[in-house]
CSV table of C-alpha atoms and ligand atoms in Angstrom, one decimal:
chain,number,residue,atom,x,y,z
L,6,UNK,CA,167.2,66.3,63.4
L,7,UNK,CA,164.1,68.4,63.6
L,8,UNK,CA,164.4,70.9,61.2
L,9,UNK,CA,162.4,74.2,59.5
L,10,UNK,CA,162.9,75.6,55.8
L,11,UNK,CA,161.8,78.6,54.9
L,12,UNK,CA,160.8,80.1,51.5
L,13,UNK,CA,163.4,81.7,49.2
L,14,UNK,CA,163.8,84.9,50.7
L,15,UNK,CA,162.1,84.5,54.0
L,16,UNK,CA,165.1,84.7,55.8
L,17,UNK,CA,165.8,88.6,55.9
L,18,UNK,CA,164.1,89.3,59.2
L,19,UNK,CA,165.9,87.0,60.9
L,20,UNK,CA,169.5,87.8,59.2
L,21,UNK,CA,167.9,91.3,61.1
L,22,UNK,CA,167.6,89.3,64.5
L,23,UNK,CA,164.0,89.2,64.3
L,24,UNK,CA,163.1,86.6,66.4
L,25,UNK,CA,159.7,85.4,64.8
L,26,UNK,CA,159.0,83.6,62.3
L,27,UNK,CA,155.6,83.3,61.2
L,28,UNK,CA,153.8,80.5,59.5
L,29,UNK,CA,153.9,82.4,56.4
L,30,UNK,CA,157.6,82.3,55.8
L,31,UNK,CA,157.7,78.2,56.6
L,32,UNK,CA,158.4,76.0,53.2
L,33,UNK,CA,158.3,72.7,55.3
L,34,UNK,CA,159.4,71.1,58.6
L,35,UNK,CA,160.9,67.7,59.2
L,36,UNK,CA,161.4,65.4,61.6
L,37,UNK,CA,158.1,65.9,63.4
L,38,UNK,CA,158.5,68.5,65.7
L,39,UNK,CA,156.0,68.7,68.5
L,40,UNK,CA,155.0,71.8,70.5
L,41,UNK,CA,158.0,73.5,71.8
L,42,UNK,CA,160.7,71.0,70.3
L,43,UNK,CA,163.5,72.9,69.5
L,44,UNK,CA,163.9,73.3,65.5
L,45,UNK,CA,167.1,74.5,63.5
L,46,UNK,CA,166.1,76.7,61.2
L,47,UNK,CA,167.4,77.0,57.6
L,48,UNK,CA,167.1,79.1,54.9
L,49,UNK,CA,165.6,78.0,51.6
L,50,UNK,CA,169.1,77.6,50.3
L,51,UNK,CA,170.0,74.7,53.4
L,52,UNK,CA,172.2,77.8,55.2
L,53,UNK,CA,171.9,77.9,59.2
L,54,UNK,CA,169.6,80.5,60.8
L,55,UNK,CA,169.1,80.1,64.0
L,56,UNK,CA,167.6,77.7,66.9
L,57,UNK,CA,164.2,78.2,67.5
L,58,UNK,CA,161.3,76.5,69.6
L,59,UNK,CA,158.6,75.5,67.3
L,60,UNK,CA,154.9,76.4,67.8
L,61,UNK,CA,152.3,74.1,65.6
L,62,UNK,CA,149.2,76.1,66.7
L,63,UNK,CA,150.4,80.1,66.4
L,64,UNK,CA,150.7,82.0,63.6
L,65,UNK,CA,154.2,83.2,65.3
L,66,UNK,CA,155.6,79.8,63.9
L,67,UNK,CA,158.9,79.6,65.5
L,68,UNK,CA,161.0,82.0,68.2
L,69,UNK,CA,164.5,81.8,68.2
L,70,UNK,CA,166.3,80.6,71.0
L,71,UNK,CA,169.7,81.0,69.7
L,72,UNK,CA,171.5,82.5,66.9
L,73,UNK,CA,174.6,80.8,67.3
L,74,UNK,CA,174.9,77.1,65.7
L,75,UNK,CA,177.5,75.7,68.2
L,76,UNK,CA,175.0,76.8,71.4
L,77,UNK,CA,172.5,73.4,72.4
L,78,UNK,CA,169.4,74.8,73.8
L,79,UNK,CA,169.0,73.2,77.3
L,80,UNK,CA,168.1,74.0,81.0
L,81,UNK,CA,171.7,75.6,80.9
L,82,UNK,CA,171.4,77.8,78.4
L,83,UNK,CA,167.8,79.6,79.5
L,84,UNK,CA,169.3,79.6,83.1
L,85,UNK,CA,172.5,81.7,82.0
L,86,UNK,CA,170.1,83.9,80.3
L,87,UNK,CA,168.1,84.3,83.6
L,88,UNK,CA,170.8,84.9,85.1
L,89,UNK,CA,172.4,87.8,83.0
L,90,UNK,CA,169.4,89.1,82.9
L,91,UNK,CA,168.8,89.4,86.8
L,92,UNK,CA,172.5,91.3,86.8
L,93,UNK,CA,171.8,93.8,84.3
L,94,UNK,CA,168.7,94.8,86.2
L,95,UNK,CA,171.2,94.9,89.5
L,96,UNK,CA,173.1,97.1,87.4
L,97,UNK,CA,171.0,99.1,86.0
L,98,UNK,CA,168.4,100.1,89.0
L,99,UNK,CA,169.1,101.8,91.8
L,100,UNK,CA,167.4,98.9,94.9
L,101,UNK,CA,167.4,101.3,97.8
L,102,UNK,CA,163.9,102.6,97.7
L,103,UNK,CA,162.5,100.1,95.7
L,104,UNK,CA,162.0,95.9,96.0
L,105,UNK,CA,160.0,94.9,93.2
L,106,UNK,CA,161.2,94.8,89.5
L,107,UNK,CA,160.6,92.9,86.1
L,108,UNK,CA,163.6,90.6,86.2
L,109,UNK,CA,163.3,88.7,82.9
L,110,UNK,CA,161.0,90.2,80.1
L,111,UNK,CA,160.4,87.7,77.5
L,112,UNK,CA,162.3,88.3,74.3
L,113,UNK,CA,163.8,91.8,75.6
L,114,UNK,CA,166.2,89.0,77.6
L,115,UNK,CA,166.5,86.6,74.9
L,116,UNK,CA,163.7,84.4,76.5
L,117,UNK,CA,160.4,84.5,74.3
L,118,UNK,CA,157.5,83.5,76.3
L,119,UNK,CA,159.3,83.8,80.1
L,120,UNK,CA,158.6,87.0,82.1
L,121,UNK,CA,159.6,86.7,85.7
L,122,UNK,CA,158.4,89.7,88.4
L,123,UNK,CA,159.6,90.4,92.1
L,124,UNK,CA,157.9,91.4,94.6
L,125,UNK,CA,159.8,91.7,97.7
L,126,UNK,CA,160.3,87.9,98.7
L,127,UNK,CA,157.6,86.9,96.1
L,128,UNK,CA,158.7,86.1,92.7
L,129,UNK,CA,156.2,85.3,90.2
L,130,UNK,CA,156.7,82.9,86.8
L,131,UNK,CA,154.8,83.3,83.7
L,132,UNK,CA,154.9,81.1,81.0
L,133,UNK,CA,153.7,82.5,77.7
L,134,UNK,CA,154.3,80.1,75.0
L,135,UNK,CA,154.9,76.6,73.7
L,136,UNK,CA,158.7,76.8,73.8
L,137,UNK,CA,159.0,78.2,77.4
L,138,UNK,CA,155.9,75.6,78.4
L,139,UNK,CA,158.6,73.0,77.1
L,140,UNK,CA,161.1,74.1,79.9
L,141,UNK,CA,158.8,75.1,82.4
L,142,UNK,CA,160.2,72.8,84.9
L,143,UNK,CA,164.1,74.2,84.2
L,144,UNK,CA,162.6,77.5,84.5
L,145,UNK,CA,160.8,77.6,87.7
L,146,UNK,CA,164.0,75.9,89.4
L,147,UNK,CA,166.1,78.9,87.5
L,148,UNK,CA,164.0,81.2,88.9
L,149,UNK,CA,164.2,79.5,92.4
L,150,UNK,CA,167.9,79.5,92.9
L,151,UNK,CA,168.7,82.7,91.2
L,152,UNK,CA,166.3,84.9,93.0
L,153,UNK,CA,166.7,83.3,96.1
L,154,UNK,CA,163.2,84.2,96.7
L,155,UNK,CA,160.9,82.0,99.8
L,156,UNK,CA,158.3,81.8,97.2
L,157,UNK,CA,157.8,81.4,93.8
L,158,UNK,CA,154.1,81.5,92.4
L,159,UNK,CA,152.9,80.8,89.0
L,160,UNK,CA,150.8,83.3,86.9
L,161,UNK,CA,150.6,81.1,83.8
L,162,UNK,CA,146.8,82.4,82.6
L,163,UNK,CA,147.2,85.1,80.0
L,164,UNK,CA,145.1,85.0,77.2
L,165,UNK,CA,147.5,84.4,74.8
L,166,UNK,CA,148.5,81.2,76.1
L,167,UNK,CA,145.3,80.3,74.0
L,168,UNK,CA,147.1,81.4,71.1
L,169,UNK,CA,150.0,78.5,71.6
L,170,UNK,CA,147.2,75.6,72.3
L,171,UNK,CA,147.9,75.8,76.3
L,172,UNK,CA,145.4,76.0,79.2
L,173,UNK,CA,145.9,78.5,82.0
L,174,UNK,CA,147.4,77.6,84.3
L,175,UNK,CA,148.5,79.5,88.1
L,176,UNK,CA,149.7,78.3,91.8
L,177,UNK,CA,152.6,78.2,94.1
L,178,UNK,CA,156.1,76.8,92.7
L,179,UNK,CA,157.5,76.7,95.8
L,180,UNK,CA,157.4,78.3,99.9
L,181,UNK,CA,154.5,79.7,100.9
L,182,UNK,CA,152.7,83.1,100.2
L,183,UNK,CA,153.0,85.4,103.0
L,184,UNK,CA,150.2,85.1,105.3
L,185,UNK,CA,149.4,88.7,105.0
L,186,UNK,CA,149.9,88.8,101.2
L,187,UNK,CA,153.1,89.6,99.0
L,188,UNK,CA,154.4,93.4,99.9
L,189,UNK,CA,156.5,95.3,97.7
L,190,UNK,CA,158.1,99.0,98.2
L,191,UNK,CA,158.6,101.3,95.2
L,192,UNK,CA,160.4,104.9,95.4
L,193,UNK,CA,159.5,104.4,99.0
L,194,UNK,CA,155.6,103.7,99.1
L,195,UNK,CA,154.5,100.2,100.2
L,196,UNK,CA,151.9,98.4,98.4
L,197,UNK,CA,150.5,95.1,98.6
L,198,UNK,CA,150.5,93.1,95.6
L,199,UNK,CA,147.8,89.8,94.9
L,200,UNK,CA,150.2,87.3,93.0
L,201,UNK,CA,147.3,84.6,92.7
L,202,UNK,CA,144.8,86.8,91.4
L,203,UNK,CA,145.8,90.3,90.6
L,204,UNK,CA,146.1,91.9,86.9
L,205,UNK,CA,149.2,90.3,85.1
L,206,UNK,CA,151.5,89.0,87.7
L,207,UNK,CA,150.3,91.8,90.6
L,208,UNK,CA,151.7,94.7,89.6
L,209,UNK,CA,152.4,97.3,86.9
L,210,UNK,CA,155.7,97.3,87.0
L,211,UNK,CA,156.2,99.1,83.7
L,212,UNK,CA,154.8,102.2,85.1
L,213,UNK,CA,157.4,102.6,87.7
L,214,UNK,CA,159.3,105.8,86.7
L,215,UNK,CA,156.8,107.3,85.5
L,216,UNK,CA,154.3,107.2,88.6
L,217,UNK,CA,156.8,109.3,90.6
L,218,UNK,CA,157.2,111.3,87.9
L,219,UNK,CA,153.6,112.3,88.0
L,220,UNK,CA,153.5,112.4,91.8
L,221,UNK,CA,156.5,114.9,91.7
L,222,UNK,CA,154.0,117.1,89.6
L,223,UNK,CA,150.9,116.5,92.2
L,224,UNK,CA,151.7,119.5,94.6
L,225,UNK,CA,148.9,121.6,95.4
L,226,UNK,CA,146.7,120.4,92.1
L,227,UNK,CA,143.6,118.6,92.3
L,228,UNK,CA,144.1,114.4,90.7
L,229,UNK,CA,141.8,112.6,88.5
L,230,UNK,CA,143.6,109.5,88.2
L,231,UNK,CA,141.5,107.0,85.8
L,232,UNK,CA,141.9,103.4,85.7
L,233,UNK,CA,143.7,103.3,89.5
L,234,UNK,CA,144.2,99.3,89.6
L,235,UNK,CA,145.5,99.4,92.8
L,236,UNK,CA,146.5,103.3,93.6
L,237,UNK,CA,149.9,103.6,91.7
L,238,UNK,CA,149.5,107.0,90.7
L,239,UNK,CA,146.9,108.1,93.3
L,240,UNK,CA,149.5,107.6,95.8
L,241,UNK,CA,152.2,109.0,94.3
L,242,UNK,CA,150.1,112.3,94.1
L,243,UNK,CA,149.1,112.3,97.6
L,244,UNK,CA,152.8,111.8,98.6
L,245,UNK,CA,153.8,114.8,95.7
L,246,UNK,CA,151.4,117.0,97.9
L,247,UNK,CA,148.5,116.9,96.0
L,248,UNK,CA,145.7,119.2,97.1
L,249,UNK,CA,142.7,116.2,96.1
L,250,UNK,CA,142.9,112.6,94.4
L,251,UNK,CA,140.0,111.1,92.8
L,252,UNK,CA,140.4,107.9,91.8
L,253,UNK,CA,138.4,105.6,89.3
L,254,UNK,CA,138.2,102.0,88.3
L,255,UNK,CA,136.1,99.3,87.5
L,256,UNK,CA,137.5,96.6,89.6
L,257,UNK,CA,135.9,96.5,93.3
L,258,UNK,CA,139.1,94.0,94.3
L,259,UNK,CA,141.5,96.5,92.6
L,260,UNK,CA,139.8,99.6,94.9
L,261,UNK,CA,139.9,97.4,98.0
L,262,UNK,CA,143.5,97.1,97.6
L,263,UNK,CA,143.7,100.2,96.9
L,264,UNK,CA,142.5,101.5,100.0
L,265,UNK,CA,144.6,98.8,101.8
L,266,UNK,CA,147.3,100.6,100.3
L,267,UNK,CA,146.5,103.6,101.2
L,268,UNK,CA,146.5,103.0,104.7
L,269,UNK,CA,149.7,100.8,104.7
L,270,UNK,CA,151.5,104.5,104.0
L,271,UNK,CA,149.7,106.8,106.1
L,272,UNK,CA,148.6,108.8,103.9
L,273,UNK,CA,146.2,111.4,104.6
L,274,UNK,CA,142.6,109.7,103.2
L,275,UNK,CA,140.8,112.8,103.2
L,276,UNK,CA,142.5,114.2,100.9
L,277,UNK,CA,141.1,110.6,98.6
L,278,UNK,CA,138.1,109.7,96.7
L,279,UNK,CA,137.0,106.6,94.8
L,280,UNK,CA,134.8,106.0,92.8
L,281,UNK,CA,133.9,102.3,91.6
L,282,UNK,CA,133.2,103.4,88.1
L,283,UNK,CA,133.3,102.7,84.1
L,284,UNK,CA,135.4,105.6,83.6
L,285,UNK,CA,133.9,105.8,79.7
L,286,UNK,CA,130.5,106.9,81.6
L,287,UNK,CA,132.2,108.5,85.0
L,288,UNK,CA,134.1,111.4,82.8
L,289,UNK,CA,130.8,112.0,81.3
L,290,UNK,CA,129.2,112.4,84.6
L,291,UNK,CA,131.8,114.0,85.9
L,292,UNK,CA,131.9,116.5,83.0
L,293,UNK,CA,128.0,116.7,83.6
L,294,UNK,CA,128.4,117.6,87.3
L,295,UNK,CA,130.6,120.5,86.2
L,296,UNK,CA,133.8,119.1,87.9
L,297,UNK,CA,137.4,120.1,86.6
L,298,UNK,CA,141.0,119.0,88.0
L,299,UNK,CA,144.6,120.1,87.6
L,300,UNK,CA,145.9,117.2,86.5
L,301,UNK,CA,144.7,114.2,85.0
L,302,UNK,CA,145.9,110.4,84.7
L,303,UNK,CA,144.9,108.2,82.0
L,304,UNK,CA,146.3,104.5,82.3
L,305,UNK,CA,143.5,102.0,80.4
L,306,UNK,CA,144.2,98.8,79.9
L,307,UNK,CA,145.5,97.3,76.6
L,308,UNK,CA,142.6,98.3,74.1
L,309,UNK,CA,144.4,96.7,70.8
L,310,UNK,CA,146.7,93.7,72.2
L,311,UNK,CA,147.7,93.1,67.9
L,312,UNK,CA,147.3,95.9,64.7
L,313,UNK,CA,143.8,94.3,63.9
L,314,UNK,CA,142.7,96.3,67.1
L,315,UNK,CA,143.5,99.3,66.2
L,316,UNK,CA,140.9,101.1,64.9
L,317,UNK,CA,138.9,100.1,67.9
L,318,UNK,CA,141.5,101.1,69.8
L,319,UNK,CA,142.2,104.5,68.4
L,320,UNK,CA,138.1,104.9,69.2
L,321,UNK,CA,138.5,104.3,72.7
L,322,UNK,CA,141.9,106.4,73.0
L,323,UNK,CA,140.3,109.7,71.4
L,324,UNK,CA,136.7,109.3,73.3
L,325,UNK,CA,138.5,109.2,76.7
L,326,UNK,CA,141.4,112.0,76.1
L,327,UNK,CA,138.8,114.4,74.5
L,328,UNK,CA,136.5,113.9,77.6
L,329,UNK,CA,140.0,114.3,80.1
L,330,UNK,CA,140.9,117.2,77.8
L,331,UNK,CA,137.3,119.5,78.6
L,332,UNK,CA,137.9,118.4,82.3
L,333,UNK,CA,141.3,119.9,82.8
L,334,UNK,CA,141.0,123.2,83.5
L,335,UNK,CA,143.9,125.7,82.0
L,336,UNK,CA,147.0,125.0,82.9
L,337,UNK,CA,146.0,122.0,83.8
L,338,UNK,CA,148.7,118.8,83.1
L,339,UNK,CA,147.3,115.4,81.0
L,340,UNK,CA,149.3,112.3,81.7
L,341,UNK,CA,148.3,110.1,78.8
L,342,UNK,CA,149.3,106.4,78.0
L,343,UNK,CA,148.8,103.7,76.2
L,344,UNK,CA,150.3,100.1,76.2
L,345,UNK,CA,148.6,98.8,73.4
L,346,UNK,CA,151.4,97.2,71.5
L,347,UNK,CA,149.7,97.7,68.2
L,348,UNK,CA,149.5,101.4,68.5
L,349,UNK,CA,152.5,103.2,68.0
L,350,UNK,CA,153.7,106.4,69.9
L,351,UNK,CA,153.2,108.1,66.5
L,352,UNK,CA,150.0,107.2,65.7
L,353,UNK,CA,149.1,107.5,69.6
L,354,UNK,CA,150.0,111.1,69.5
L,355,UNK,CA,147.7,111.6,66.1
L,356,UNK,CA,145.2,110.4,67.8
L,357,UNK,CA,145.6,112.6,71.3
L,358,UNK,CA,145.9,115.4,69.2
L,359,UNK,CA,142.5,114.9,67.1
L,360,UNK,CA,141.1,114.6,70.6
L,361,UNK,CA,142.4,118.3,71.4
L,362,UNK,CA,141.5,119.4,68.1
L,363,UNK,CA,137.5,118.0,68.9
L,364,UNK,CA,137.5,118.6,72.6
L,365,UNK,CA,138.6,123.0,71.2
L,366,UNK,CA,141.7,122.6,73.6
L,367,UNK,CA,145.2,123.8,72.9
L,368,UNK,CA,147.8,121.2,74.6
L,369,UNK,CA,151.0,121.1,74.5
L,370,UNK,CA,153.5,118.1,74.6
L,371,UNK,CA,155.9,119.3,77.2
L,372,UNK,CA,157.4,115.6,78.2
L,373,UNK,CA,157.1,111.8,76.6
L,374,UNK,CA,156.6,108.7,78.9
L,375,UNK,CA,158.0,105.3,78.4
L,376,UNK,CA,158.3,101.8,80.2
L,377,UNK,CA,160.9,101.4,83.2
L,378,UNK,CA,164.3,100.1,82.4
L,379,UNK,CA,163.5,96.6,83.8
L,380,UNK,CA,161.4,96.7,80.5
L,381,UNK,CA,163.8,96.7,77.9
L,382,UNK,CA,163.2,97.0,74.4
L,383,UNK,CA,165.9,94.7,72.3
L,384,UNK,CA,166.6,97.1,69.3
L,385,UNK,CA,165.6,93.9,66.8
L,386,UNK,CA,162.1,93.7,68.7
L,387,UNK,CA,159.9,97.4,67.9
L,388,UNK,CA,157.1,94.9,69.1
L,389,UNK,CA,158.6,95.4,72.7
L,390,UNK,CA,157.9,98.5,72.5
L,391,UNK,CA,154.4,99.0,74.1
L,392,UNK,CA,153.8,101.5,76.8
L,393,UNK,CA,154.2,105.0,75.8
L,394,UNK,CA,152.5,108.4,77.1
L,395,UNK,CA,152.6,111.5,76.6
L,396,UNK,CA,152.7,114.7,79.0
L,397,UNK,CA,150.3,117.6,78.0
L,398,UNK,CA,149.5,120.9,79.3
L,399,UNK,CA,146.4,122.6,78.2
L,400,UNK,CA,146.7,126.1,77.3
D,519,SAH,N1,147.6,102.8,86.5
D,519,SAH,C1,147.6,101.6,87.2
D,519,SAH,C2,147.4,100.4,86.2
D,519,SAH,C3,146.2,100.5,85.3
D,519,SAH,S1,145.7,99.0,84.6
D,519,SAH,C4,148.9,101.4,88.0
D,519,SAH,O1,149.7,102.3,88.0
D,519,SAH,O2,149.0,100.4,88.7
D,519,SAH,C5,144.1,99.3,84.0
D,519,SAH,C6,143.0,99.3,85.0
D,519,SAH,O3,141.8,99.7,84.3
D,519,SAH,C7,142.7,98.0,85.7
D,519,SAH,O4,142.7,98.3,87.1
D,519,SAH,C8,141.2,97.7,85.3
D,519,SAH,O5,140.4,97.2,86.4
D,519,SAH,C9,140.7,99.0,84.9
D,519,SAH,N2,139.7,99.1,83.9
D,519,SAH,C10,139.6,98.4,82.7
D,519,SAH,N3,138.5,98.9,82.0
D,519,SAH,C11,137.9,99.9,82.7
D,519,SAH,C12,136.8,100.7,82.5
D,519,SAH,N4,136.1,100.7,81.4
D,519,SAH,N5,136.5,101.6,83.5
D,519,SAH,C13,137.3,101.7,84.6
D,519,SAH,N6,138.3,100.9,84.8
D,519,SAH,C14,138.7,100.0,83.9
């Protein structure tokens, strides 16, 4: 029996459902675990806690599996997970004008470590941490039979795999990627997506909602929509009517596709500008050249991935909403986020509004963004809780 103690008292998280335990709370383990053996854990006092896949090189120690003694951990078990968490999704989202959703989101779905992504016929696997790595092989044929999907492609090289001790890894499971590339439809506007080599899995799923919402606000105003990827929001504004889109990243492959994109929708591209760009430096040159804009999307990428980011973090977040701030002109609509998951949506919102406060704007809140309901956030899991934004108008 492979077991875990913890230290008197170390216990209250999880009697919260907390499904960590860090290296910190461990008295001893026995029976020799290796990476990703499946542990029981008990408290100091020899009382059951949970099941929980055991991870000798992370500070995150242990995640639990199961809280229920009588459950074995096996192929079984992480494929009736999979599959309840494919139904809720069917449940919850509305398919018609949209083929590409997060289908299992790691903890969220009671499966630390496994995120699976759809993209039309494409589903993409990644594997995160030790105890998922242990039933990689279960997983990908879970994923095989209950998506049904032609192909299945694995994205297995995020950084934090480094974390748990495992190379990247990435390449098809099974089929064959479409010759022209995996295509996906969302609220109507087709994209294509690059499984093998795109940000993440392909896609930013998260920000499904939240990019019509901002299209829906497009009409008539002229778009600065920083850090594009691959023209999410710039083509949600052109399809909300917007008068002018200019759009900036940093990423030449991420503006190709974005262009690709464009065309694959017929959207008018004169009405489009891009701009291969640091956007740190382009607002300042953009600010220099006198140019101003009715609305304004900020989407960077994850500045502080844990809490000893943050101040960093809250550095970059002010410089580039003060900038965005002097650029919008009055009246003018901010759509601000962050998915730093060691930044909170309260301390996110100090910091937007010391960047008003230096910038000599007045801005309103007049609406709150959050991640898609294929993202959920499990109640016992704040750390879930990444991606917020906020929606300001400047006086
Ligand atoms: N809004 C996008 C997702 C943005 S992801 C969507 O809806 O799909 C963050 C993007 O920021 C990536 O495309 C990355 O290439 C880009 N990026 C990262 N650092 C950057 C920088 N300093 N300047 C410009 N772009 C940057």
């Amino acid at each position: 029996m492979k077991l875990l103690i913890l230290k008197p008292g170390r216990e209250k998280s999880l009697l919260r459902r907390h499904p960590w335990i860090f290296s910190g709370a461990v008295a001893r383990v026995q029976g020799d675990p290796g990476p990703g053996d499946t542990v029981a854990v008990r408290a100091g006092g020899g009382e059951f806690l949970a099941w929980a896949a055991y991870s000798p090189a992370s500070q995150i120690r242990a995640r639990v599996w199961s809280w229920d003694e009588g459950t074995p951990v096996d192929g079984d078990l992480l494929r009736a997970r999979m599959r309840l968490a494919i139904a809720a999704r069917e449940r919850l989202l509305l398919p018609e004008e949209s083929d590409a959703l997060r289908l299992v989101h790691g903890e969220s779905d009671a499966l630390p470590g496994v995120v699976v992504d759809r993209y039309g016929e494409v589903a993409v696997l990644q594997v995160l941490n030790a105890g998922a790595e242990r039933w990689r092989g279960e997983l990908a044929d879970a994923v095989r039979e209950l998506t049904g999907c032609a192909c299945v492609y694995e994205r297995s090289d995020a950084d934090v795999r480094g974390l748990e001790g495992l190379a990247v890894r990435s390449g098809l499971l099974h089929g064959t990627l479409p010759a022209a590339g995996a295509q996906m439809r969302e609220h109507g506007i087709v994209y294509g997506v690059d499984v093998a080599a795109g940000h993440k899995t392909g896609f930013y799923l998260d920000q499904r909602d939240n990019r019509k919402r901002v299209g829906a606000l497009a009409r008539g105003r002229d778009v600065l929509n920083c850090f594009c990827y691959t023209g999410g929001f710039t083509l949600n504004a052109l399809a909300g009517g917007a008068n002018s889109v200019l759009s900036v990243d940093s990423s030449a492959e991420a503006l190709a596709l974005a262009r690709d994109n464009l065309q694959r929708n017929d959207l008018e591209a004169a009405r489009a500008e891009w701009q291969d760009a640091d956007v740190f430096k382009q607002l300042r040159v953009l600010r220099d050249q006198g140019r101003s804009f009715d609305l304004i999307v900020l989407d960077p990428p994850k500045f502080a991935p844990t809490a000893a980011f943050v101040e960093k973090a809250a550095r970059g977040y002010k410089d580039i909403n003060l900038l965005a701030l002097k650029l919008l002109r009055p009246d003018g609509l901010l759509a601000s986020f962050s998915c730093s998951g060691g930044v909170s949506p309260d301390l996110f919102q100090k910091i937007v509004a010391g960047a008003a406060l230096d910038a000599g704007v007045d801005a309103s809140i007049v609406g709150r963004f959050e991640g898609a309901a294929d993202h959920p956030v499990l109640l016992s899991f704040p750390e879930g809780e990444y991606l917020k934004g906020l929606l300001l108008r400047r006086a």
